[in-house]
Amino acid sequence: MLLMATAMPSVAQSSYKSQVWCSDNGDGTFTNPVINADYSDPDVCEANGEYYMTASSFQCIPGLPILHSKDLVNWEIIGYAIQNELEPTSEFDKPSHGNGVWAPSIRFHNGEFYIYWGDPDYGVFMVKTKDPAGTWEKPVCVIPGKGMIDTTPLWDEDGRCYLVNGWANSRAHFNSQLSVRELSKDGTKAISNPVIVFDGTRNGNFTTEGPKFYKKDGYYYIMCPAGGVEHGWQLAMRSKSPYGPYEHKTVLAQGSTKINGPHQGAWVHTPQGEDWFLHFQDRGAYGRVVWLEPVTWKSGWPAMGEKIKGVCGQPVLKYRKPKTTGNVAICNPVESDEFNEPRLGLQWQWHANYKQTYGMPTPYGFMRLFSYKLSKDYKSLWEAPNLLLQKLPAQNFTATTKVRLGARSDKQFGGIVMMGLDYSALIVQRVGNEFQLQQRTCLKADKGKAETITPIMNFKPTDKDEIDYKPAIYADIYLRMVVKDGKLNFFYSMNGKTFKPCGTEFTLREGKWIGAKMGFTCEEPMSNSSTMAQLDVDWFRVTK
């Protein structure tokens, strides 16, 4: 890989250790996955002995998460490359489910970090920075057009830049083919037409996509998945020219393991001389989690994993950690949030472009969400852009929150939600001068089906305003979701000590190209009311 070292500040490693999943075993080994959360289509680059990851974020904002590691096992979220909105805003001000940022690549070149991605509807985009934990420049449209996805640049020794990409059949009306073209040396525009360098339909490698571009020992390598998300395998191909022709081999497959579809990710060569591969595994409703595999080069081919036959290996479950200089603290992406800082925690994303009226942090130890006025034809939360959500951190966990709903108008509501193509929410709604605890569930929300509302109990307000203009009544309540093996059960408490089960069990389901996500909703029906409800979230804690 072509990486040019330059002086840049080191990112401090945090020490947050998840109660529900930690890959580092503390004895020099790790257990896969290294990140047990939906970081779909991960890509990684190395810079000055440290590692930076990004992943698909689709329509969620902030977008393009940036994660940092010193050993490829312990990861923390340090920021986002896209802050408040995707363009065009006419598309992404609403939840444009499954669209937006697809399969990005991250590279370090001439002292700057670059991320490229394909928006299947609008073209190839690039964003860059000198500080991956800081502010990234405004995205640049490198190639406008439909259908181009899964883009990766390669800067050659002579400074020329090439770009490889796949194609989305849903837009281009063909797929399983990879193209290479030349970009300007600054990577901002195409200066040649594309050349098809690989056609998976001709050799059994259907759904060839997600290519990553590298150079090693005089060979150009394209590493990419084939065979589909759930049941596919990892290919490597090589040529003496960026335009091919390329020979190819399968270098990672499920083998005798239970690890389905191990593919699509990043080859990393470490300063210690080791080679590793990070990839995803699809876990249905939980999304695509991140695995780490050792890489052994055999006759110029990157054999991945263990029990290698020829140049094809299978995933490892437990393995020694990569070599590092010095000890690396155990850390995981943060899940719990006390909301004690006047900024939103990095684990949270909105379900569409952010608007200030969706909510803001405060310096008073809580996050305040405002109600969003739903459409007159409202059927489900599938239309709500103001959902504040985060990824699921493990297969089994408990998430508990303390909230206060302040409602000024009838039928305003707020609470917690497990969001996906199907969803279920435990919310409090104002009904007259009281509150009602409800479970709201929708099956096939993506197909326009309406949610069902199940009342659980009615209760009196715990507080009220004394002002004359649209006085609010308040509901203080603790809400809990318990997830185990793909099933969700809700609980509530009025005192934070005794929790009562409520509602019916719900089966988690993934979203559009993303895993199910958990978090908060605060909404109100379409009306002439000019006052918003507010949901004050005191804390959100993820435990066993």
Coordinates of C-alpha atoms in Angstrom, one line a residue:
M1 CA 0.0 0.0 0.0
L2 CA 1.3 3.5 -0.8
L3 CA 1.3 5.5 2.4
M4 CA 3.4 8.6 2.9
A5 CA 4.2 9.3 6.5
T6 CA 3.9 12.8 7.8
A7 CA 3.9 14.5 11.2
M8 CA 0.4 14.5 12.7
P9 CA -0.9 14.4 16.2
S10 CA -1.7 11.0 17.7
V11 CA -5.3 10.3 18.7
A12 CA -5.6 9.5 22.3
Q13 CA -7.1 6.0 22.9
S14 CA -10.1 6.1 25.2
S15 CA -10.7 3.4 27.9
Y16 CA -14.4 2.7 27.5
K17 CA -15.0 -1.1 28.0
S18 CA -18.4 -2.4 26.9
Q19 CA -20.2 -4.6 29.4
V20 CA -21.8 -6.6 26.5
W21 CA -19.0 -7.2 24.0
C22 CA -15.2 -6.8 24.2
S23 CA -13.0 -8.5 21.6
D24 CA -9.7 -8.1 23.6
N25 CA -9.3 -11.1 25.9
G26 CA -6.6 -9.4 28.0
D27 CA -4.2 -12.2 27.5
G28 CA -2.7 -11.3 24.1
T29 CA -5.5 -12.8 22.1
F30 CA -8.8 -11.5 20.6
T31 CA -12.1 -13.1 19.9
N32 CA -14.0 -12.2 16.7
P33 CA -15.8 -10.0 15.9
V34 CA -13.5 -7.1 16.9
I35 CA -16.5 -4.8 16.5
N36 CA -19.8 -6.5 17.2
A37 CA -21.9 -3.7 15.7
D38 CA -23.1 -2.7 12.2
Y39 CA -20.1 -1.1 10.6
S40 CA -21.1 -2.2 7.1
D41 CA -18.5 -2.4 4.3
P42 CA -15.6 -1.4 6.6
D43 CA -12.4 0.1 5.1
V44 CA -9.2 0.8 7.0
C45 CA -5.9 2.7 6.3
E46 CA -2.7 2.9 8.4
A47 CA -1.0 6.2 9.1
N48 CA 2.0 6.6 11.4
G49 CA 1.5 3.3 13.1
E50 CA -2.2 3.9 13.9
Y51 CA -5.4 2.8 12.1
Y52 CA -8.5 4.6 10.9
M53 CA -11.7 2.9 9.8
T54 CA -14.8 4.2 8.0
A55 CA -18.0 2.4 6.9
S56 CA -21.2 2.8 5.1
S57 CA -23.7 5.2 6.7
F58 CA -26.4 5.4 4.0
Q59 CA -28.9 8.2 4.9
C60 CA -27.9 8.5 8.6
I61 CA -26.4 11.8 9.9
P62 CA -23.7 12.5 10.9
G63 CA -22.3 10.2 8.2
L64 CA -19.1 8.4 7.4
P65 CA -18.0 7.4 10.9
I66 CA -14.3 7.6 11.7
L67 CA -13.0 5.0 14.1
H68 CA -9.4 4.8 15.5
S69 CA -7.3 1.9 16.7
K70 CA -3.7 1.3 17.7
D71 CA -3.9 -2.5 17.3
L72 CA -6.8 -3.3 14.9
V73 CA -8.6 -5.0 17.8
N74 CA -9.6 -2.1 20.2
W75 CA -11.6 0.6 18.4
E76 CA -13.1 3.9 19.4
I77 CA -15.3 6.4 17.4
I78 CA -13.5 9.7 17.0
G79 CA -15.7 11.6 14.6
Y80 CA -17.5 11.8 11.3
A81 CA -16.5 13.0 7.9
I82 CA -20.0 14.3 7.1
Q83 CA -21.6 16.4 9.9
N84 CA -25.1 17.8 9.5
E85 CA -26.4 17.0 6.0
L86 CA -26.1 15.1 2.8
E87 CA -26.9 16.7 -0.5
P88 CA -29.2 17.2 -2.3
T89 CA -31.1 18.3 0.7
S90 CA -34.4 17.7 -1.2
E91 CA -33.5 14.0 -1.0
F92 CA -32.0 13.6 2.4
D93 CA -34.0 16.0 4.5
K94 CA -36.4 13.1 4.7
P95 CA -35.3 9.6 5.7
S96 CA -34.2 8.3 2.3
H97 CA -33.8 4.7 3.6
G98 CA -30.9 2.8 2.2
N99 CA -29.6 5.6 -0.1
G100 CA -26.7 8.0 0.3
V101 CA -23.3 6.8 1.4
W102 CA -22.5 3.3 0.1
A103 CA -19.2 1.3 0.8
P104 CA -16.6 4.1 1.3
S105 CA -12.8 3.7 1.1
I106 CA -10.3 5.6 3.3
R107 CA -6.8 6.4 2.2
F108 CA -3.8 8.4 3.6
H109 CA -1.9 10.2 0.8
N110 CA 0.6 13.1 1.0
G111 CA -0.3 13.9 4.5
E112 CA -4.0 13.9 4.0
F113 CA -6.9 11.5 4.6
Y114 CA -9.3 10.9 1.7
I115 CA -12.6 9.1 1.7
Y116 CA -14.3 8.1 -1.5
W117 CA -17.8 6.7 -1.8
G118 CA -20.5 6.1 -4.4
D119 CA -23.9 7.4 -4.0
P120 CA -25.9 5.1 -6.4
D121 CA -28.2 8.0 -7.5
Y122 CA -25.9 11.0 -7.7
G123 CA -22.3 9.9 -8.4
V124 CA -18.8 9.4 -6.9
F125 CA -17.9 11.7 -4.0
M126 CA -14.7 12.5 -2.1
V127 CA -14.0 14.3 1.2
K128 CA -10.6 14.9 2.8
T129 CA -8.8 16.3 5.9
K130 CA -5.4 16.5 7.6
D131 CA -7.0 15.6 10.9
P132 CA -9.3 12.5 10.9
A133 CA -10.7 13.4 14.3
G134 CA -11.4 17.0 13.3
T135 CA -13.3 18.8 10.5
W136 CA -13.4 17.3 7.0
E137 CA -13.7 19.5 4.0
K138 CA -17.0 19.8 2.0
P139 CA -17.6 16.8 -0.2
V140 CA -16.6 17.1 -3.9
C141 CA -18.5 15.3 -6.6
V142 CA -15.7 13.5 -8.6
I143 CA -17.9 11.8 -11.2
P144 CA -21.6 12.7 -11.5
G145 CA -24.0 9.9 -12.6
K146 CA -26.0 6.9 -11.5
G147 CA -25.0 3.4 -10.7
M148 CA -21.4 3.8 -9.6
I149 CA -20.7 2.3 -6.1
D150 CA -17.9 0.9 -4.0
T151 CA -15.1 3.3 -5.1
T152 CA -11.4 3.1 -4.1
P153 CA -8.5 5.3 -5.3
L154 CA -4.9 4.2 -5.8
W155 CA -2.1 6.7 -6.1
D156 CA 0.8 5.1 -8.0
E157 CA 4.5 5.7 -7.5
D158 CA 4.5 8.2 -10.3
G159 CA 1.7 10.2 -8.7
R160 CA -1.0 9.1 -11.1
C161 CA -4.3 8.2 -9.5
Y162 CA -6.7 5.4 -10.5
L163 CA -10.2 4.6 -9.3
V164 CA -11.9 1.2 -9.2
N165 CA -15.6 0.9 -8.8
G166 CA -18.5 -1.6 -8.9
W167 CA -22.0 -1.1 -10.3
A168 CA -25.4 -1.2 -8.8
N169 CA -27.8 -3.2 -10.9
S170 CA -30.8 -1.3 -9.4
R171 CA -29.5 1.9 -11.1
A172 CA -27.1 0.8 -13.9
H173 CA -29.0 -2.3 -14.8
F174 CA -25.9 -4.4 -14.8
N175 CA -23.5 -5.6 -12.0
S176 CA -20.8 -8.1 -11.1
Q177 CA -18.4 -6.0 -13.2
L178 CA -15.5 -3.8 -12.0
S179 CA -14.2 -0.7 -13.8
V180 CA -11.0 1.3 -13.6
R181 CA -10.4 4.8 -14.8
E182 CA -7.8 7.4 -14.2
L183 CA -8.4 10.5 -12.0
S184 CA -6.5 13.8 -11.9
K185 CA -3.5 13.6 -9.6
D186 CA -5.4 15.5 -6.9
G187 CA -8.2 12.9 -7.1
T188 CA -11.0 15.4 -7.8
K189 CA -12.1 14.5 -11.3
A190 CA -12.0 11.7 -13.9
I191 CA -9.5 12.2 -16.8
S192 CA -10.2 9.0 -18.7
N193 CA -13.2 6.8 -19.5
P194 CA -13.8 3.6 -17.5
V195 CA -12.4 0.2 -18.5
I196 CA -14.1 -3.1 -17.5
V197 CA -11.3 -5.1 -15.8
F198 CA -13.3 -7.9 -14.3
D199 CA -16.6 -9.6 -15.1
G200 CA -17.7 -12.0 -12.4
T201 CA -20.7 -13.3 -14.4
R202 CA -18.3 -15.1 -16.8
N203 CA -16.5 -17.2 -14.1
G204 CA -19.0 -18.0 -11.4
N205 CA -18.3 -14.9 -9.2
F206 CA -21.7 -13.4 -9.4
T207 CA -22.3 -10.2 -7.4
T208 CA -18.7 -9.1 -7.7
E209 CA -18.6 -5.7 -5.9
G210 CA -16.9 -3.7 -3.1
P211 CA -13.5 -3.6 -4.7
K212 CA -10.4 -2.2 -2.9
F213 CA -7.3 -1.2 -4.8
Y214 CA -3.7 -1.8 -3.7
K215 CA -0.2 -2.2 -5.1
K216 CA 2.5 -4.5 -3.8
D217 CA 5.8 -5.8 -5.3
G218 CA 4.9 -4.4 -8.8
Y219 CA 1.4 -6.0 -8.9
Y220 CA -1.8 -4.1 -8.9
Y221 CA -4.3 -5.9 -6.6
I222 CA -8.0 -5.6 -6.4
M223 CA -9.6 -7.4 -3.4
C224 CA -13.3 -7.7 -3.5
P225 CA -16.3 -9.9 -2.4
A226 CA -18.4 -12.1 -4.7
G227 CA -21.4 -14.4 -4.2
G228 CA -23.7 -12.0 -2.3
V229 CA -23.8 -10.5 1.2
E230 CA -25.0 -13.6 3.2
H231 CA -23.3 -16.5 1.5
G232 CA -20.3 -15.0 -0.5
W233 CA -16.6 -15.2 -0.4
Q234 CA -13.5 -13.0 -0.8
L235 CA -11.6 -12.7 -4.1
A236 CA -8.1 -11.3 -4.8
M237 CA -7.0 -10.4 -8.3
R238 CA -3.7 -9.1 -9.6
S239 CA -2.2 -7.7 -12.7
K240 CA 1.0 -5.8 -13.8
S241 CA -1.3 -3.0 -15.2
P242 CA -4.1 -1.1 -13.4
Y243 CA -6.2 -1.9 -16.4
G244 CA -5.6 -5.6 -16.4
P245 CA -6.0 -8.3 -17.5
Y246 CA -6.4 -9.6 -14.0
E247 CA -6.0 -13.2 -12.8
H248 CA -8.0 -14.0 -9.7
K249 CA -8.3 -16.5 -6.8
T250 CA -10.6 -17.1 -3.8
V251 CA -8.7 -16.2 -0.7
L252 CA -11.3 -16.4 2.1
A253 CA -14.5 -18.5 2.4
Q254 CA -16.8 -19.8 5.1
G255 CA -15.2 -23.3 5.0
S256 CA -16.3 -25.5 7.9
T257 CA -17.2 -22.5 10.1
K258 CA -20.5 -21.0 11.0
I259 CA -19.3 -17.6 9.7
N260 CA -21.4 -16.9 6.7
G261 CA -20.3 -14.6 3.9
P262 CA -16.9 -13.5 5.2
H263 CA -15.9 -10.8 2.7
Q264 CA -15.6 -7.1 1.8
G265 CA -13.1 -5.1 3.8
A266 CA -9.6 -3.9 4.1
W267 CA -6.1 -5.4 3.7
V268 CA -3.7 -3.7 6.2
H269 CA 0.1 -4.0 6.2
T270 CA 1.4 -3.0 9.7
P271 CA 4.6 -1.2 10.6
Q272 CA 5.6 -4.4 12.3
G273 CA 5.6 -6.2 9.0
E274 CA 2.3 -8.2 9.5
D275 CA -0.7 -8.4 7.2
W276 CA -4.3 -8.5 8.3
F277 CA -7.7 -8.3 6.7
L278 CA -10.8 -6.7 8.3
H279 CA -14.2 -7.7 6.8
F280 CA -17.8 -7.9 7.6
Q281 CA -20.1 -10.8 8.4
D282 CA -23.9 -10.3 7.9
R283 CA -25.9 -11.1 11.1
G284 CA -29.3 -10.3 9.9
A285 CA -31.2 -7.9 12.2
Y286 CA -27.9 -7.0 13.9
G287 CA -26.3 -5.8 10.7
R288 CA -22.8 -6.4 9.4
V289 CA -20.2 -6.9 12.2
V290 CA -16.4 -6.5 11.8
W291 CA -14.0 -9.5 11.8
L292 CA -10.2 -9.5 11.8
E293 CA -8.2 -12.2 10.0
P294 CA -4.5 -12.9 9.7
V295 CA -3.1 -12.8 6.2
T296 CA -0.3 -15.0 4.9
W297 CA 1.1 -14.2 1.5
K298 CA 1.6 -17.4 -0.6
S299 CA 3.2 -17.1 -4.1
G300 CA 2.0 -13.5 -4.3
W301 CA -1.5 -14.2 -3.1
P302 CA -3.1 -13.0 0.2
A303 CA -4.4 -16.1 1.9
M304 CA -6.7 -15.0 4.7
G305 CA -7.7 -16.7 8.0
E306 CA -6.7 -20.2 9.0
K307 CA -6.8 -23.8 7.7
I308 CA -5.5 -22.5 4.4
K309 CA -6.0 -24.8 1.4
G310 CA -4.0 -23.5 -1.6
V311 CA -4.5 -19.8 -1.0
C312 CA -8.0 -19.9 0.5
G313 CA -8.5 -19.8 4.3
Q314 CA -11.5 -19.6 6.6
P315 CA -12.3 -17.2 9.4
V316 CA -10.6 -17.4 12.8
L317 CA -12.7 -17.2 16.0
K318 CA -9.8 -16.6 18.4
Y319 CA -6.3 -15.6 17.5
R320 CA -3.3 -13.7 18.8
K321 CA -3.4 -9.9 18.6
P322 CA -1.4 -8.0 16.0
K323 CA 2.1 -7.0 17.1
T324 CA 2.3 -3.4 18.4
T325 CA 4.9 -1.1 20.0
G326 CA 3.9 -0.9 23.6
N327 CA 0.7 -1.8 25.4
V328 CA -2.7 -0.8 24.0
A329 CA -5.5 -0.1 26.4
I330 CA -8.8 -2.1 26.0
C331 CA -11.5 0.1 24.5
N332 CA -14.7 -0.3 22.6
P333 CA -17.1 2.0 20.8
V334 CA -19.1 3.9 23.4
E335 CA -22.8 2.9 23.8
S336 CA -24.0 4.3 27.2
D337 CA -24.5 8.0 27.5
E338 CA -25.0 10.1 30.6
F339 CA -25.6 13.2 28.4
N340 CA -23.4 15.3 30.7
E341 CA -21.6 17.1 27.9
P342 CA -23.0 20.0 25.8
R343 CA -22.4 17.9 22.7
L344 CA -24.1 14.9 21.2
G345 CA -22.3 11.6 21.9
L346 CA -20.6 10.1 18.8
Q347 CA -22.6 6.9 19.0
W348 CA -25.8 8.7 18.0
Q349 CA -27.1 9.4 14.5
W350 CA -30.2 11.0 13.2
H351 CA -32.3 9.1 10.6
A352 CA -32.1 12.0 8.1
N353 CA -30.4 15.4 7.7
Y354 CA -30.2 17.1 11.1
K355 CA -32.4 20.1 11.9
Q356 CA -31.9 22.1 15.1
T357 CA -35.6 21.7 15.9
Y358 CA -35.1 17.9 16.2
G359 CA -33.2 18.3 19.4
M360 CA -30.1 19.7 21.1
P361 CA -27.7 18.8 23.9
T362 CA -27.7 20.9 27.1
P363 CA -25.2 21.7 29.8
Y364 CA -27.6 20.4 32.4
G365 CA -27.1 16.7 32.2
F366 CA -29.8 15.8 29.7
M367 CA -30.4 15.7 25.9
R368 CA -33.6 17.5 24.8
L369 CA -35.6 16.2 21.8
F370 CA -38.5 18.1 20.3
S371 CA -41.6 16.6 18.7
Y372 CA -41.8 16.4 14.9
K373 CA -45.1 17.0 13.3
L374 CA -46.1 13.9 11.3
S375 CA -47.9 13.9 8.0
K376 CA -51.7 13.9 7.8
D377 CA -51.5 10.5 6.2
Y378 CA -49.2 9.1 8.9
K379 CA -48.9 5.3 9.1
S380 CA -45.6 4.7 10.8
L381 CA -42.3 6.0 12.0
W382 CA -40.8 5.1 8.7
E383 CA -41.5 8.7 7.7
A384 CA -39.9 10.3 10.8
P385 CA -36.5 12.0 10.2
N386 CA -35.9 13.0 13.8
L387 CA -35.3 9.5 15.2
L388 CA -32.1 9.6 17.3
L389 CA -30.6 6.1 17.1
Q390 CA -27.4 4.1 17.6
K391 CA -26.2 0.7 16.4
L392 CA -26.8 -2.5 18.4
P393 CA -23.7 -3.4 20.4
A394 CA -24.1 -7.2 20.8
Q395 CA -26.6 -10.0 20.3
N396 CA -27.7 -9.9 24.0
F397 CA -27.9 -6.7 26.1
T398 CA -30.2 -4.5 28.2
A399 CA -30.7 -0.8 27.4
T400 CA -32.4 1.4 30.1
T401 CA -33.2 5.1 30.0
K402 CA -34.7 7.8 32.2
V403 CA -36.8 10.2 30.3
R404 CA -39.2 13.1 31.0
L405 CA -41.9 13.9 28.4
G406 CA -43.3 17.5 28.5
A407 CA -46.4 17.6 26.4
R408 CA -48.3 20.8 25.7
S409 CA -50.9 19.3 23.3
D410 CA -53.0 16.2 23.2
K411 CA -51.5 13.1 21.5
Q412 CA -47.9 14.3 21.6
F413 CA -45.6 11.3 22.4
G414 CA -42.1 10.2 23.0
G415 CA -40.1 7.2 24.2
I416 CA -37.7 4.5 23.0
V417 CA -37.8 2.6 19.7
M418 CA -36.1 -0.4 18.1
M419 CA -36.1 0.6 14.4
G420 CA -36.0 -1.4 11.3
L421 CA -38.1 -2.6 8.4
D422 CA -40.3 -3.8 11.3
Y423 CA -40.1 -1.7 14.5
S424 CA -41.5 -1.6 18.0
A425 CA -41.6 1.4 20.3
L426 CA -42.4 1.9 24.0
I427 CA -43.7 5.4 24.3
V428 CA -45.7 7.8 26.5
Q429 CA -48.5 9.8 24.9
R430 CA -50.6 12.6 26.3
V431 CA -54.2 11.6 26.4
G432 CA -56.3 14.5 27.7
N433 CA -54.8 15.6 31.0
E434 CA -53.2 12.2 31.6
F435 CA -50.5 10.0 30.0
Q436 CA -50.8 6.6 28.5
L437 CA -47.9 4.1 28.2
Q438 CA -48.2 2.4 24.8
Q439 CA -46.4 -0.2 22.6
R440 CA -46.4 0.8 19.0
T441 CA -45.4 -1.9 16.5
C442 CA -45.3 -1.9 12.8
L443 CA -44.5 -4.9 10.6
K444 CA -43.4 -4.1 7.0
A445 CA -43.0 -0.4 7.7
D446 CA -41.0 -0.2 4.5
K447 CA -44.0 -1.4 2.5
G448 CA -46.3 1.3 3.8
K449 CA -48.1 -0.8 6.5
A450 CA -49.6 1.1 9.5
E451 CA -48.4 0.7 13.1
T452 CA -50.6 -0.9 15.7
I453 CA -51.1 0.8 19.1
T454 CA -51.4 -1.3 22.3
P455 CA -52.3 0.7 25.5
I456 CA -50.5 -0.6 28.5
M457 CA -51.6 1.7 31.4
N458 CA -52.7 5.2 32.1
F459 CA -51.1 7.4 34.8
K460 CA -51.3 10.9 36.2
P461 CA -48.7 13.6 35.4
T462 CA -45.7 13.7 37.7
D463 CA -45.4 17.5 37.2
K464 CA -46.9 20.4 35.4
D465 CA -46.2 24.0 34.3
E466 CA -47.8 26.9 36.2
I467 CA -47.7 29.3 33.2
D468 CA -50.9 30.3 31.5
Y469 CA -49.8 29.9 27.8
K470 CA -50.1 26.3 26.7
P471 CA -49.0 24.8 30.0
A472 CA -47.2 21.4 29.8
I473 CA -47.8 18.3 31.8
Y474 CA -44.8 16.1 32.5
A475 CA -44.3 12.3 32.7
D476 CA -41.2 11.0 34.4
I477 CA -40.6 7.4 33.6
Y478 CA -37.9 4.7 33.2
L479 CA -38.0 2.6 30.0
R480 CA -36.1 -0.5 29.2
M481 CA -35.5 -2.9 26.3
V482 CA -34.0 -6.3 26.8
V483 CA -32.6 -8.0 23.7
K484 CA -31.7 -11.6 23.5
D485 CA -31.1 -13.7 20.4
G486 CA -33.0 -11.4 18.1
K487 CA -36.0 -11.0 20.5
L488 CA -37.0 -7.8 22.2
N489 CA -39.0 -7.3 25.4
F490 CA -40.0 -4.0 27.0
F491 CA -40.1 -3.0 30.7
Y492 CA -41.0 0.2 32.5
S493 CA -40.6 1.6 36.0
M494 CA -41.9 4.7 37.8
N495 CA -39.2 4.7 40.4
G496 CA -36.1 3.3 38.6
K497 CA -35.9 0.3 41.0
T498 CA -38.8 -2.0 40.2
F499 CA -39.3 -2.8 36.5
K500 CA -42.4 -4.4 35.2
P501 CA -42.6 -6.3 31.9
C502 CA -45.0 -4.8 29.4
G503 CA -46.3 -5.3 25.8
T504 CA -45.6 -8.3 23.6
E505 CA -42.3 -9.8 22.5
F506 CA -41.0 -8.4 19.2
T507 CA -38.7 -10.0 16.7
L508 CA -35.9 -7.7 15.6
R509 CA -35.6 -6.9 11.9
E510 CA -32.9 -5.1 10.0
G511 CA -33.4 -1.7 8.3
K512 CA -32.7 -0.9 4.6
W513 CA -29.1 -2.0 4.1
I514 CA -28.5 -1.4 7.9
G515 CA -29.0 -3.3 11.0
A516 CA -31.8 -2.6 13.5
K517 CA -31.0 0.5 15.5
M518 CA -32.2 1.6 19.0
G519 CA -32.9 5.0 20.4
F520 CA -35.5 7.7 20.8
T521 CA -38.6 9.1 19.1
C522 CA -40.5 12.2 19.9
E523 CA -43.5 13.0 17.6
E524 CA -46.9 14.5 17.3
P525 CA -49.8 14.2 14.9
M526 CA -50.5 16.8 12.2
S527 CA -52.5 19.6 13.9
N528 CA -52.7 23.4 14.1
S529 CA -50.8 23.3 17.4
S530 CA -47.8 25.7 17.4
T531 CA -46.1 24.2 20.5
M532 CA -43.8 21.3 20.5
A533 CA -43.5 18.5 23.0
Q534 CA -40.0 17.9 24.5
L535 CA -38.4 14.7 25.6
D536 CA -35.6 15.2 28.1
V537 CA -33.3 12.1 28.2
D538 CA -31.4 12.0 31.4
W539 CA -29.3 9.0 30.6
F540 CA -29.1 5.9 28.4
R541 CA -27.2 2.9 29.8
V542 CA -26.3 -0.4 28.1
T543 CA -25.6 -3.3 30.4
K544 CA -25.7 -7.1 30.4

